């Protein structure tokens, strides 16, 4: 593994102070520089598997406190070119697929608002899986330390290069929105020491969203057309090199090239003054046998008490195993190949649920302090949401988190 | 005694929420906007950036008054029942996803009246006694 090139807490502090004091001077009517960040530490109660924020992270936390998975810093520049045309660029430094905090361009788009009802964007855009925002990285904008790992952990896409269009129609008691988008993914998913390249994979989809004063519901569909082969290519080549036609067929089933991942989700939010609750349900189907299909859900309720917001959540993910028969005879080295194929397939198995309890304290206008406990209760074979698990992994762990979220 | 005072200060800092019992505000627009009244839902759509067009077809330009934190906090409490910290959090969500802009933040009352007078889609909130002929009351909040 690469050695993480992490930003030290001192460097965070310097950058934070620099932009806190320089932003007002840089801000003009048509050009605004803003930022956001999280200083977070978290630890697990096990060292048998590393807990990650999502699968874009090649490694996570175990039984030592670490700032790695949640700490990040983002800067965003908005330039209002004309009343209808705006450009936005956002750079974020976070722990990501290449095991570094190397800053990456998260947004970089032109936005055209010809009227109140329509909006078009072109460039690098957020992949809007999180119902409440394009970005899941702005911790200040939500109650918990991080979006539910069960629900969002398997969605390691933050952005695509493409375009989207949004149509908003007012109704008698709310607004109806329809969004369509398409673009090419540019990120990688780490897999052990290797990388599953999503580069050139086409992500497309959209949603219907209806929001009234108290309720919001959203029905989404996205699909990802995978462009490249998975890191299991050597195993697939080995299957192809055997003289058994059934093994060739399995290699085709396991291939990821030109296979589609379909993602359906339904979200419901009830937001009544201090009370906010949300229920999210999803189903992910893979055309390739390389990954198991899964269903996930997340429920979160929180209540504002002055500057304090306690929250409680429950989430889950469960995948369905896919069975294949390679047809290889039970003798080495072919039986070893058969075992390796089944082991790779089991990597995407998940069967767990999580209880979440915590609080958020808005002690300043632009800062919030959060603490959180996640009790993860799963089967020992639930390994999809983790990194570097070992055979003694029980499927159970507790995650303790502290975070300081800020915007400037 | 000192420790009790410190505890009370901390408690009020964490849990404290200003009381607004009986307080009222009115939502006002530029008198030339062509709008006679707005529903609470329409004002929510405008101030929370969901849909910013007045029924007359004029683009709405919501204005916040950070120089008057009491009225700003009261307005969002009366409109959507939320604290300013929740509103700040809401805007962080939208601003950092490049979706829309928060209401214009004016620095003083003269800038507020200048905008209300000159921008057809200007919309803000006032105490009832601050209303003058240059603006039109479109919603009462209490």
Short mmCIF file of N, CA and C in Angstrom, two decimals, chain B residues 64-120:
data_model
loop_
_atom_site.label_atom_id
_atom_site.label_comp_id
_atom_site.label_asym_id
_atom_site.label_seq_id
_atom_site.Cartn_x
_atom_site.Cartn_y
_atom_site.Cartn_z
N UNK B 64 -32.27 38.92 3.00
CA UNK B 64 -32.11 38.64 4.42
C UNK B 64 -31.46 39.83 5.11
N UNK B 65 -31.67 39.92 6.43
CA UNK B 65 -31.15 41.07 7.19
C UNK B 65 -30.23 40.61 8.31
N UNK B 66 -28.98 40.23 7.97
CA UNK B 66 -28.07 39.75 9.01
C UNK B 66 -27.74 40.83 10.05
N UNK B 67 -27.94 42.11 9.72
CA UNK B 67 -27.67 43.17 10.69
C UNK B 67 -28.75 43.18 11.78
N UNK B 68 -29.88 42.52 11.49
CA UNK B 68 -30.96 42.43 12.47
C UNK B 68 -31.22 40.95 12.76
N UNK B 69 -30.32 40.37 13.57
CA UNK B 69 -30.38 38.92 13.83
C UNK B 69 -31.70 38.50 14.47
N UNK B 70 -32.28 39.40 15.27
CA UNK B 70 -33.54 39.05 15.92
C UNK B 70 -34.63 38.81 14.88
N UNK B 71 -34.78 39.76 13.95
CA UNK B 71 -35.82 39.61 12.94
C UNK B 71 -35.54 38.45 11.99
N UNK B 72 -34.26 38.26 11.69
CA UNK B 72 -33.91 37.16 10.78
C UNK B 72 -34.29 35.82 11.45
N UNK B 73 -33.90 35.68 12.71
CA UNK B 73 -34.21 34.43 13.43
C UNK B 73 -35.71 34.26 13.59
N UNK B 74 -36.39 35.37 13.90
CA UNK B 74 -37.85 35.31 14.08
C UNK B 74 -38.53 34.91 12.78
N UNK B 75 -38.05 35.48 11.67
CA UNK B 75 -38.66 35.19 10.36
C UNK B 75 -38.62 33.69 10.05
N UNK B 76 -37.44 33.07 10.21
CA UNK B 76 -37.34 31.65 9.87
C UNK B 76 -38.06 30.77 10.89
N UNK B 77 -38.13 31.25 12.12
CA UNK B 77 -38.88 30.50 13.13
C UNK B 77 -40.37 30.51 12.79
N UNK B 78 -40.86 31.70 12.41
CA UNK B 78 -42.29 31.81 12.08
C UNK B 78 -42.62 31.13 10.75
N UNK B 79 -41.67 31.18 9.81
CA UNK B 79 -41.95 30.63 8.47
C UNK B 79 -41.87 29.11 8.45
N UNK B 80 -40.79 28.54 8.97
CA UNK B 80 -40.60 27.09 8.87
C UNK B 80 -40.29 26.43 10.21
N UNK B 81 -40.34 27.21 11.29
CA UNK B 81 -40.12 26.63 12.62
C UNK B 81 -38.69 26.20 12.86
N UNK B 82 -37.73 26.86 12.22
CA UNK B 82 -36.34 26.42 12.35
C UNK B 82 -35.44 27.49 12.95
N UNK B 83 -34.39 27.01 13.64
CA UNK B 83 -33.37 27.89 14.18
C UNK B 83 -32.46 28.36 13.05
N UNK B 84 -31.74 29.47 13.29
CA UNK B 84 -30.82 29.97 12.26
C UNK B 84 -29.72 28.96 11.95
N UNK B 85 -29.29 28.19 12.97
CA UNK B 85 -28.25 27.19 12.72
C UNK B 85 -28.74 26.15 11.71
N UNK B 86 -30.02 25.82 11.78
CA UNK B 86 -30.58 24.86 10.81
C UNK B 86 -30.65 25.48 9.41
N UNK B 87 -30.98 26.77 9.37
CA UNK B 87 -31.03 27.45 8.08
C UNK B 87 -29.63 27.55 7.48
N UNK B 88 -28.63 27.85 8.32
CA UNK B 88 -27.24 27.89 7.83
C UNK B 88 -26.84 26.54 7.27
N UNK B 89 -27.21 25.48 7.98
CA UNK B 89 -26.88 24.13 7.55
C UNK B 89 -27.57 23.82 6.22
N UNK B 90 -28.83 24.23 6.11
CA UNK B 90 -29.59 24.03 4.87
C UNK B 90 -28.89 24.69 3.69
N UNK B 91 -28.42 25.93 3.91
CA UNK B 91 -27.78 26.65 2.80
C UNK B 91 -26.42 26.07 2.45
N UNK B 92 -25.73 25.55 3.44
CA UNK B 92 -24.45 24.89 3.14
C UNK B 92 -24.68 23.74 2.18
N UNK B 93 -25.79 23.04 2.40
CA UNK B 93 -26.14 21.91 1.55
C UNK B 93 -26.32 22.33 0.10
N UNK B 94 -27.01 23.45 -0.10
CA UNK B 94 -27.31 23.87 -1.47
C UNK B 94 -26.15 24.63 -2.10
N UNK B 95 -25.51 25.48 -1.33
CA UNK B 95 -24.42 26.29 -1.87
C UNK B 95 -23.26 25.41 -2.31
N UNK B 96 -22.91 24.41 -1.50
CA UNK B 96 -21.75 23.58 -1.84
C UNK B 96 -22.11 22.44 -2.79
N UNK B 97 -23.31 22.47 -3.32
CA UNK B 97 -23.59 21.57 -4.43
C UNK B 97 -23.92 22.39 -5.68
N UNK B 98 -23.65 23.70 -5.59
CA UNK B 98 -23.78 24.55 -6.77
C UNK B 98 -25.21 24.65 -7.28
N UNK B 99 -26.18 24.51 -6.40
CA UNK B 99 -27.56 24.48 -6.87
C UNK B 99 -28.20 25.86 -6.96
N UNK B 100 -28.14 26.57 -5.87
CA UNK B 100 -28.78 27.88 -5.87
C UNK B 100 -28.12 28.74 -4.81
N UNK B 101 -28.53 29.99 -4.77
CA UNK B 101 -27.89 30.93 -3.84
C UNK B 101 -28.83 31.24 -2.68
N UNK B 102 -28.25 31.53 -1.51
CA UNK B 102 -29.09 31.99 -0.41
C UNK B 102 -29.62 33.38 -0.71
N UNK B 103 -30.61 33.86 0.06
CA UNK B 103 -31.10 35.22 -0.13
C UNK B 103 -29.96 36.23 -0.02
N UNK B 104 -30.13 37.36 -0.69
CA UNK B 104 -29.11 38.40 -0.63
C UNK B 104 -29.02 38.92 0.81
N UNK B 105 -27.80 39.06 1.30
CA UNK B 105 -27.59 39.53 2.68
C UNK B 105 -27.25 41.02 2.63
N UNK B 106 -28.13 41.86 3.15
CA UNK B 106 -27.83 43.29 3.13
C UNK B 106 -27.18 43.71 4.44
N UNK B 107 -26.42 44.81 4.37
CA UNK B 107 -25.62 45.19 5.53
C UNK B 107 -26.31 46.18 6.45
N UNK B 108 -27.29 46.94 5.94
CA UNK B 108 -27.98 47.89 6.81
C UNK B 108 -29.37 48.20 6.25
N UNK B 109 -30.12 48.93 7.02
CA UNK B 109 -31.52 49.19 6.68
C UNK B 109 -31.65 50.08 5.44
N UNK B 110 -30.67 50.97 5.22
CA UNK B 110 -30.78 51.84 4.04
C UNK B 110 -30.60 51.03 2.76
N UNK B 111 -29.68 50.03 2.80
CA UNK B 111 -29.49 49.17 1.63
C UNK B 111 -30.76 48.34 1.38
N UNK B 112 -31.40 47.92 2.48
CA UNK B 112 -32.64 47.15 2.36
C UNK B 112 -33.71 47.97 1.65
N UNK B 113 -33.91 49.20 2.09
CA UNK B 113 -34.95 50.04 1.50
C UNK B 113 -34.61 50.43 0.06
N UNK B 114 -33.33 50.58 -0.20
CA UNK B 114 -32.89 50.89 -1.58
C UNK B 114 -33.27 49.76 -2.53
N UNK B 115 -33.02 48.51 -2.08
CA UNK B 115 -33.36 47.35 -2.90
C UNK B 115 -34.87 47.21 -3.05
N UNK B 116 -35.60 47.38 -1.95
CA UNK B 116 -37.06 47.25 -2.00
C UNK B 116 -37.67 48.27 -2.96
N UNK B 117 -37.02 49.43 -3.03
CA UNK B 117 -37.53 50.50 -3.88
C UNK B 117 -37.20 50.27 -5.35
N UNK B 118 -36.01 49.74 -5.62
CA UNK B 118 -35.51 49.70 -7.00
C UNK B 118 -35.58 48.34 -7.70
N UNK B 119 -35.71 47.24 -6.94
CA UNK B 119 -35.71 45.92 -7.57
C UNK B 119 -37.14 45.38 -7.59
N UNK B 120 -37.73 45.19 -8.78
CA UNK B 120 -39.15 44.78 -8.86
C UNK B 120 -39.44 43.48 -8.12
#
